[in-house]
mmCIF file of C-alpha atoms and ligand atoms in Angstrom:
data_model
loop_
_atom_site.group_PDB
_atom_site.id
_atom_site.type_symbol
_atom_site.label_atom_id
_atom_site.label_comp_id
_atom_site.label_asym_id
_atom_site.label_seq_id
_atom_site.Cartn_x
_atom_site.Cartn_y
_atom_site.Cartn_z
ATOM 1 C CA UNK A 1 0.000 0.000 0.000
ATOM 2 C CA UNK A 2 1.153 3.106 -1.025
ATOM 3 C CA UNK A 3 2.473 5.936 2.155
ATOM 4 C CA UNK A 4 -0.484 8.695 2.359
ATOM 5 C CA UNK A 5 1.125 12.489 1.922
ATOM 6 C CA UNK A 6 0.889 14.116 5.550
ATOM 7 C CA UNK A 7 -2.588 16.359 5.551
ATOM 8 C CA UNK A 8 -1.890 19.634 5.272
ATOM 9 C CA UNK A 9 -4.685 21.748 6.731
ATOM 10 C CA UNK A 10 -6.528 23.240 4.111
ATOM 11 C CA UNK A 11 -9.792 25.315 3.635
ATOM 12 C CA UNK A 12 -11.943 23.796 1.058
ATOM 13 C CA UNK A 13 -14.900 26.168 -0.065
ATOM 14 C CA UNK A 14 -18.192 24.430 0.135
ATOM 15 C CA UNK A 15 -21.567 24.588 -0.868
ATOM 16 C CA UNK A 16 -23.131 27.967 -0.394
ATOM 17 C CA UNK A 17 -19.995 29.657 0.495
ATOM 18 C CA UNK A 18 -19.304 33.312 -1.442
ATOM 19 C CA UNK A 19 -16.538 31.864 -4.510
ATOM 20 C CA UNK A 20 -13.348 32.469 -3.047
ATOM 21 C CA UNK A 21 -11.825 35.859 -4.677
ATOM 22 C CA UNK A 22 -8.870 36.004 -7.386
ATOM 23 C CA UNK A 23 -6.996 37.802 -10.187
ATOM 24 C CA UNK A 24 -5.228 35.623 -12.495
ATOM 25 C CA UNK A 25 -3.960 35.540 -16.120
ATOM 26 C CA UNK A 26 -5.718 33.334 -18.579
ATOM 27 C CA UNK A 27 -5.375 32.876 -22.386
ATOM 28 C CA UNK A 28 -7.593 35.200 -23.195
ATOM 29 C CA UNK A 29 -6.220 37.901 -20.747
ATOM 30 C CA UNK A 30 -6.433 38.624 -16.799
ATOM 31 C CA UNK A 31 -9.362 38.099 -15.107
ATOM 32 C CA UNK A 32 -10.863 38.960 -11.619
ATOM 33 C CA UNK A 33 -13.077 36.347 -10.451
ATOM 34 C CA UNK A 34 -15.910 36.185 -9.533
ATOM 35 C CA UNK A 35 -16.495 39.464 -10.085
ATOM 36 C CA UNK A 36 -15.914 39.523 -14.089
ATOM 37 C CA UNK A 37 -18.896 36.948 -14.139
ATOM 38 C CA UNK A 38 -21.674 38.668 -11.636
ATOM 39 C CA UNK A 39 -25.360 38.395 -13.237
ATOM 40 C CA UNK A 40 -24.146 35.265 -14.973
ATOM 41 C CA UNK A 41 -23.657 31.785 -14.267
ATOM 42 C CA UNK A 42 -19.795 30.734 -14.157
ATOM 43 C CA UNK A 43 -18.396 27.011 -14.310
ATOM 44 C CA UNK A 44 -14.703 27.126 -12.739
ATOM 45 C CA UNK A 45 -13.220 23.448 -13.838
ATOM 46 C CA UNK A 46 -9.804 22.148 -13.384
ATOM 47 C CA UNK A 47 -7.616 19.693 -15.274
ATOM 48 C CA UNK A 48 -4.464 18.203 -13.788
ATOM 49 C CA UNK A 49 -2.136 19.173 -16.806
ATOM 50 C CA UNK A 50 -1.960 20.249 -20.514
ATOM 51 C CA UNK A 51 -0.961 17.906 -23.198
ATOM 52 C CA UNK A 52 -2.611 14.925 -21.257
ATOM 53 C CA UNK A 53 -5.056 12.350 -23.355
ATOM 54 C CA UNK A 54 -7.821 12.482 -20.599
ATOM 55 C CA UNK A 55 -7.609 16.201 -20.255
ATOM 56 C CA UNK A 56 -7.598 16.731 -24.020
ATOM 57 C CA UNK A 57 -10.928 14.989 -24.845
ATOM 58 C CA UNK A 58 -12.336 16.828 -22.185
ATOM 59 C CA UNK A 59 -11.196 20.384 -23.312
ATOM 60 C CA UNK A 60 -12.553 19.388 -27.276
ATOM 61 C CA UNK A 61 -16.023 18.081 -25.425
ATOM 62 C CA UNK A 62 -16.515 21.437 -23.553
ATOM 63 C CA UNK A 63 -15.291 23.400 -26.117
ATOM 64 C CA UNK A 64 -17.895 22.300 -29.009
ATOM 65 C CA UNK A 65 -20.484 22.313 -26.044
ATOM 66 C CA UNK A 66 -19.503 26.044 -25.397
ATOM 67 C CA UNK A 67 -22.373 27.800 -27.359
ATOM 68 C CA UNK A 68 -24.897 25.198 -25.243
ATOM 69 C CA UNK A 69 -23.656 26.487 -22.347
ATOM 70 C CA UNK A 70 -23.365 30.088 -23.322
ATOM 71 C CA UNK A 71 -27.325 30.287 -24.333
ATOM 72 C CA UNK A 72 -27.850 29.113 -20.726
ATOM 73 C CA UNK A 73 -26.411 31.962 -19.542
ATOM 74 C CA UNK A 74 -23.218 30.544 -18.509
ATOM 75 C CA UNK A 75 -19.157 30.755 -18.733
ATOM 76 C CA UNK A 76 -16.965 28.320 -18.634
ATOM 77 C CA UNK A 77 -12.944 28.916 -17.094
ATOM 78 C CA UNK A 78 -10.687 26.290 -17.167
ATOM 79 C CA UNK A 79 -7.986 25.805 -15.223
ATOM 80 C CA UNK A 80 -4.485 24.284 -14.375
ATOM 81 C CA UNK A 81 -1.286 24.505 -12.814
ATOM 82 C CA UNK A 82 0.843 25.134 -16.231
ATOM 83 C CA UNK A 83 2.184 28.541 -17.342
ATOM 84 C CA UNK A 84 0.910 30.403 -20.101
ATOM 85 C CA UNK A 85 2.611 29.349 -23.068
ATOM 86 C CA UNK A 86 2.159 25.803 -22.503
ATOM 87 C CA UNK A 87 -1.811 26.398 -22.536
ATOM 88 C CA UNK A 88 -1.099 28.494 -25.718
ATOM 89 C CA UNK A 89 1.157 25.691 -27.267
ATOM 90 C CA UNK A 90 -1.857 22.828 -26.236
ATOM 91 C CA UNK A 91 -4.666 24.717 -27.528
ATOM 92 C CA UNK A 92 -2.717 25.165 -30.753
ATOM 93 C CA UNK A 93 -1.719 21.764 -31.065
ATOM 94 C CA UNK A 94 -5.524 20.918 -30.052
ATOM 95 C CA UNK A 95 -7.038 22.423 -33.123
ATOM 96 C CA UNK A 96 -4.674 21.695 -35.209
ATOM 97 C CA UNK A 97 -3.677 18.254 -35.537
ATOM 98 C CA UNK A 98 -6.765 16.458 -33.106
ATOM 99 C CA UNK A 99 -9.494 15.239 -34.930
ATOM 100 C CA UNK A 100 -11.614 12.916 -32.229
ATOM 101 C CA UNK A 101 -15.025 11.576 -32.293
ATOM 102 C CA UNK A 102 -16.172 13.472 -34.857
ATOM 103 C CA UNK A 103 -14.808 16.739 -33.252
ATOM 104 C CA UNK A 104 -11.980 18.878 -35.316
ATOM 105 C CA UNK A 105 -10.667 22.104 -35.920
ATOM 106 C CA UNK A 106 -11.371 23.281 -32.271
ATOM 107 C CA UNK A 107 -10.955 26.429 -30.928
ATOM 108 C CA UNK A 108 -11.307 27.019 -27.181
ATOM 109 C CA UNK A 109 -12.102 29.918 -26.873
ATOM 110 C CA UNK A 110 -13.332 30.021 -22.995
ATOM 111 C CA UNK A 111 -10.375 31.091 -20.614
ATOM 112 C CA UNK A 112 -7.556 28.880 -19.230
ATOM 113 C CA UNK A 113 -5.869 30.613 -16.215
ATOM 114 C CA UNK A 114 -2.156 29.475 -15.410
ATOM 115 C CA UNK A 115 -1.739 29.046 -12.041
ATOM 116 C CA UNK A 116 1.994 27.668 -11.988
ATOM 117 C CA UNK A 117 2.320 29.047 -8.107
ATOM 118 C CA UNK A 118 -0.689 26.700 -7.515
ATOM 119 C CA UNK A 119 -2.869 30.019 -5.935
ATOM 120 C CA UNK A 120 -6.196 29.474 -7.362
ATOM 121 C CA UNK A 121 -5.724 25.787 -7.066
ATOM 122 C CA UNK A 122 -5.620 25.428 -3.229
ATOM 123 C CA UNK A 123 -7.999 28.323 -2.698
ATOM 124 C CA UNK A 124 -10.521 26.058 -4.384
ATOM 125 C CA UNK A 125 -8.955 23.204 -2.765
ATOM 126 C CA UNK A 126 -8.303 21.341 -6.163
ATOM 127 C CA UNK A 127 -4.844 19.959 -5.184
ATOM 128 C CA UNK A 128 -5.873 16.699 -3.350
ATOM 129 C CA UNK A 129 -2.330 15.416 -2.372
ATOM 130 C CA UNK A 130 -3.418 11.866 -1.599
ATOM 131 C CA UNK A 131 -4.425 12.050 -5.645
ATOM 132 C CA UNK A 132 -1.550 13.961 -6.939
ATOM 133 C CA UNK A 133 0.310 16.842 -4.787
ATOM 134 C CA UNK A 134 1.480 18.559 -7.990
ATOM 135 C CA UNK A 135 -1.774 18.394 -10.260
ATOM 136 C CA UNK A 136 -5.687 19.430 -9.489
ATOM 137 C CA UNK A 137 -7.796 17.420 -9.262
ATOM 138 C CA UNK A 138 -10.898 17.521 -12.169
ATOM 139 C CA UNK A 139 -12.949 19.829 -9.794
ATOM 140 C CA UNK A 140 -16.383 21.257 -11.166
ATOM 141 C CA UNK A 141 -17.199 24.672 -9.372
ATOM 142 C CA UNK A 142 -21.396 25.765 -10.594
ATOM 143 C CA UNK A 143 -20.837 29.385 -9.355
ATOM 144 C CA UNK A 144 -24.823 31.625 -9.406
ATOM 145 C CA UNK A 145 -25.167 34.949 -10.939
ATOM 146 C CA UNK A 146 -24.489 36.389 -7.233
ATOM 147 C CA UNK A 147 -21.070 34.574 -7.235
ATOM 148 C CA UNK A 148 -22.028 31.718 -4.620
ATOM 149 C CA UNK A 149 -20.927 28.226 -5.062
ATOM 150 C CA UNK A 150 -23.913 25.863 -5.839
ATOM 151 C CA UNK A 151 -22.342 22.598 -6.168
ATOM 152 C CA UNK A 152 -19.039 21.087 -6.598
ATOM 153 C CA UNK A 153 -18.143 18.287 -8.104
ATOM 154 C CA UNK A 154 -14.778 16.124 -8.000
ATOM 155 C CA UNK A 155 -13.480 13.935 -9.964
ATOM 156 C CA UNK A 156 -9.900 11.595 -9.995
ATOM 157 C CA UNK A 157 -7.389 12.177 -12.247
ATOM 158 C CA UNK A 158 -8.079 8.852 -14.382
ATOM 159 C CA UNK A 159 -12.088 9.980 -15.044
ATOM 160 C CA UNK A 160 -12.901 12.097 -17.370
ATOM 161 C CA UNK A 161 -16.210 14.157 -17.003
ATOM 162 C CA UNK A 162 -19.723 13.548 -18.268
ATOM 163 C CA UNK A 163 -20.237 17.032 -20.195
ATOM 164 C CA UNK A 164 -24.196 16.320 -20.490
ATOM 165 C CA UNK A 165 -24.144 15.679 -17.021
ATOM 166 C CA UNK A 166 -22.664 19.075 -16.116
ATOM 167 C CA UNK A 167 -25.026 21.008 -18.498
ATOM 168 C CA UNK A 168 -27.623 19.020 -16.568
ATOM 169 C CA UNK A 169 -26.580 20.299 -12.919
ATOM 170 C CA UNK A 170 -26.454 23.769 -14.681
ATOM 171 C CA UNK A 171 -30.212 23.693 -16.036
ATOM 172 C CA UNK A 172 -31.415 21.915 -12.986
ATOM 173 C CA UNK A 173 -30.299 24.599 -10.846
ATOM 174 C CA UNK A 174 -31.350 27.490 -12.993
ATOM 175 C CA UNK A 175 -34.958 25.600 -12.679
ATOM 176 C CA UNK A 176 -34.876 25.152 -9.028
ATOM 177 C CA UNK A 177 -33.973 28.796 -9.062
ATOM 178 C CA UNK A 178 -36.730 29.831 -11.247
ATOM 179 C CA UNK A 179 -39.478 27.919 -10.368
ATOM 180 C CA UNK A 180 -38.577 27.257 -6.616
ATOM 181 C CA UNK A 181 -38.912 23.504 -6.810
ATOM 182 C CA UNK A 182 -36.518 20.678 -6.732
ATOM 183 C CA UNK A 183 -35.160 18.210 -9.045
ATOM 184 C CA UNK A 184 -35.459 14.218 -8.783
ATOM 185 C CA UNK A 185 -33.316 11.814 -9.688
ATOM 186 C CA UNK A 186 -31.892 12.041 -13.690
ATOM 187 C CA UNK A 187 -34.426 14.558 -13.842
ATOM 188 C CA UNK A 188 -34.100 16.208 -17.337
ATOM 189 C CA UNK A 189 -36.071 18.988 -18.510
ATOM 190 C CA UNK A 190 -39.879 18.051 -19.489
ATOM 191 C CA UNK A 191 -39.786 15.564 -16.718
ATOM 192 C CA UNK A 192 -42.242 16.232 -13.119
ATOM 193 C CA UNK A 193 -40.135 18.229 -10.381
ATOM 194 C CA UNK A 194 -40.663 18.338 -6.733
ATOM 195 C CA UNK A 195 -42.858 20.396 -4.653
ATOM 196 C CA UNK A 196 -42.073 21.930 -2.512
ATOM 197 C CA UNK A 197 -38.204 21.688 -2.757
ATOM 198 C CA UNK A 198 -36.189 19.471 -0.829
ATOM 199 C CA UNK A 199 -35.349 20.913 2.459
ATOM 200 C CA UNK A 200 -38.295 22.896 3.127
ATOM 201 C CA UNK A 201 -41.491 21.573 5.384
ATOM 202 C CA UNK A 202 -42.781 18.411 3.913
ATOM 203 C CA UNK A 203 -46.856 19.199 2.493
ATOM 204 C CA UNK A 204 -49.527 16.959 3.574
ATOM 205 C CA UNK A 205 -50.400 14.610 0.790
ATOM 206 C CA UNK A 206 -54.164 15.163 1.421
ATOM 207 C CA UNK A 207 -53.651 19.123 0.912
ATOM 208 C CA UNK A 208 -51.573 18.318 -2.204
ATOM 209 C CA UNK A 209 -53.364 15.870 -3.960
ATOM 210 C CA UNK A 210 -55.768 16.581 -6.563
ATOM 211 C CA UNK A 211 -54.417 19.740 -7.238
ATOM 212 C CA UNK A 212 -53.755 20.473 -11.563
ATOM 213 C CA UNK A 213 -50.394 18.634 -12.153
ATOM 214 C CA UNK A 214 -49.448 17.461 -8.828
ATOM 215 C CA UNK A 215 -48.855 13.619 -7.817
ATOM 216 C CA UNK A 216 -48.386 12.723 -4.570
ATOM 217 C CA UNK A 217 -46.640 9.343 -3.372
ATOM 218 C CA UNK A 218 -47.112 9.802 0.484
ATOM 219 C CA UNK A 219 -47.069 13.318 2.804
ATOM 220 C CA UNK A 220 -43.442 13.976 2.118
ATOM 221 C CA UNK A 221 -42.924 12.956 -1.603
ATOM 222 C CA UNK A 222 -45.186 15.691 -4.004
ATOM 223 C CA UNK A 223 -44.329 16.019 -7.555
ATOM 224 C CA UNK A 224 -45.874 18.324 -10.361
ATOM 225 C CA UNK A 225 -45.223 18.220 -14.244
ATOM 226 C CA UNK A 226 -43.285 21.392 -15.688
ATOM 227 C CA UNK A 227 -43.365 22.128 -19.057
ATOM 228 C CA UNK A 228 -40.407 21.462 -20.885
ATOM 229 C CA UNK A 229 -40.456 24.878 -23.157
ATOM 230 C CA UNK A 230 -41.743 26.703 -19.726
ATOM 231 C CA UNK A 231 -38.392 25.517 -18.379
ATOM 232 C CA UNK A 232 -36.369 26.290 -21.268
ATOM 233 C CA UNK A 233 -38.023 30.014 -22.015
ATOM 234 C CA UNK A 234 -36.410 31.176 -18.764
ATOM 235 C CA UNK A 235 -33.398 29.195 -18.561
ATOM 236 C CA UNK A 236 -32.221 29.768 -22.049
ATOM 237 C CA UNK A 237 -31.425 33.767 -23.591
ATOM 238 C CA UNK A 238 -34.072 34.414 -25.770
HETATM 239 C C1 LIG B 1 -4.898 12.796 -18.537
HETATM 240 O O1 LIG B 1 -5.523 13.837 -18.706
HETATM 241 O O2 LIG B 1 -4.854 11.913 -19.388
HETATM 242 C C2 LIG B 1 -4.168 12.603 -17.240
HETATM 243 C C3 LIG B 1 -3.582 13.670 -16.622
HETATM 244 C C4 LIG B 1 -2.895 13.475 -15.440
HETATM 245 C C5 LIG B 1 -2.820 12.205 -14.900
HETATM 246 C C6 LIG B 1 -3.456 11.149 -15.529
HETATM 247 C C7 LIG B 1 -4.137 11.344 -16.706
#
């Protein structure tokens, strides 16, 4: 078995906290988060290193899912600890010479800070020493138009993400927002959402049920169908 690194005591920001504050340089210039990004939704990702196989599919997915995320209102920034030219030099070589799964010629266009001194990276607690003291982690930071964290997700440095799955946390929390309900499991939009949200009072079934749209399965489990253009008309720039 492999000797654990020490634990060094770090803050890690957490759900509902205020986004920890930075400037940093990216490839498409500096940038002072979160406040560039206030009234919009941000998504602050990580990759352990440039010119990695894992990393690169991961940068072409998000890339020629950009626009998708965009018309929900939301900016992506990547992340990792290598300088500047090195991001320059693998974005190049990126669309360039990759061609993979059908994706080529692609241009990210979305910022990539270089955080060599590792600064960002342990405010956001992506360096997860027990994983790699010397990379990030794949961390996914949702960041609301206010500039509070919303949900983070992590991921090893062997997995690469689920893109759709990411675009779904970002339009499930946008709904929740909008229509102040909650989301069930692999809910998608179109699908029934629950009422009243998850960590609220529960509502007796018998008040519930019977009511246009609503289903109840017992006194603490009420759903109600949303329409799926209702959902996308506010989630979506018009
Ligand atoms: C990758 O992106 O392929 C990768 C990066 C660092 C460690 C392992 C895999």
């Amino acid at each position: 078995m492999e000797e654990k690194v020490e634990q060094e005591v770090v803050s890690m920001p957490r759900i509902g906290d205020a986004a920890p504050e930075f400037t940093a340089i990216t490839t498409q210039g500096e940038i002072n988060f979160p406040k560039d990004y206030k009234g919009k939704w941000a998504i602050l990702f990580s990759h352990p290193a440039d010119f990695t196989p894992v990393c690169t599919s991961e940068f072409m997915t998000f890339a020629h899912m950009e626009k998708q995320f965009n018309e929900a209102k939301c900016e992506l920034i990547g992340l990792s600890i290598d300088g500047l030219y090195s991001h320059i030099a693998w974005l190049r070589t990126i669309k360039e010479k990759i061609e993979y799964k059908g994706m080529k010629d692609i241009e990210v266009t979305f910022p990539l800070i270089e955080d060599i001194k590792m600064d960002v990276a342990r405010k956001y607690g992506m360096i997860q020493p027990n994983e790699d003291s010397t990379k990030a982690v794949r961390a996914v930071f949702f960041i609301d138009p206010k500039g509070i964290i919303r949900t983070i997700i992590y991921y090893p440095l062997s997995l690469g993400r689920n893109f759709e799955e990411l675009y779904r946390v970002l339009i499930a929390l946008q709904t929740a927002d909008e229509f102040g309900v909650a989301t069930p499991a692999d809910w998608q939009p179109g699908d029934d959402v629950i009422v009243p949200p998850a960590g609220s009072c529960g509502t007796a079934k018998e008040r519930m049920e019977g009511k246009e749209n609503m289903k109840c399965y017992d006194w603490f489990f009420c759903t109600k169908e949303l329409d799926k253009e209702e959902v996308l008309k506010k989630v979506l720039k018009q």
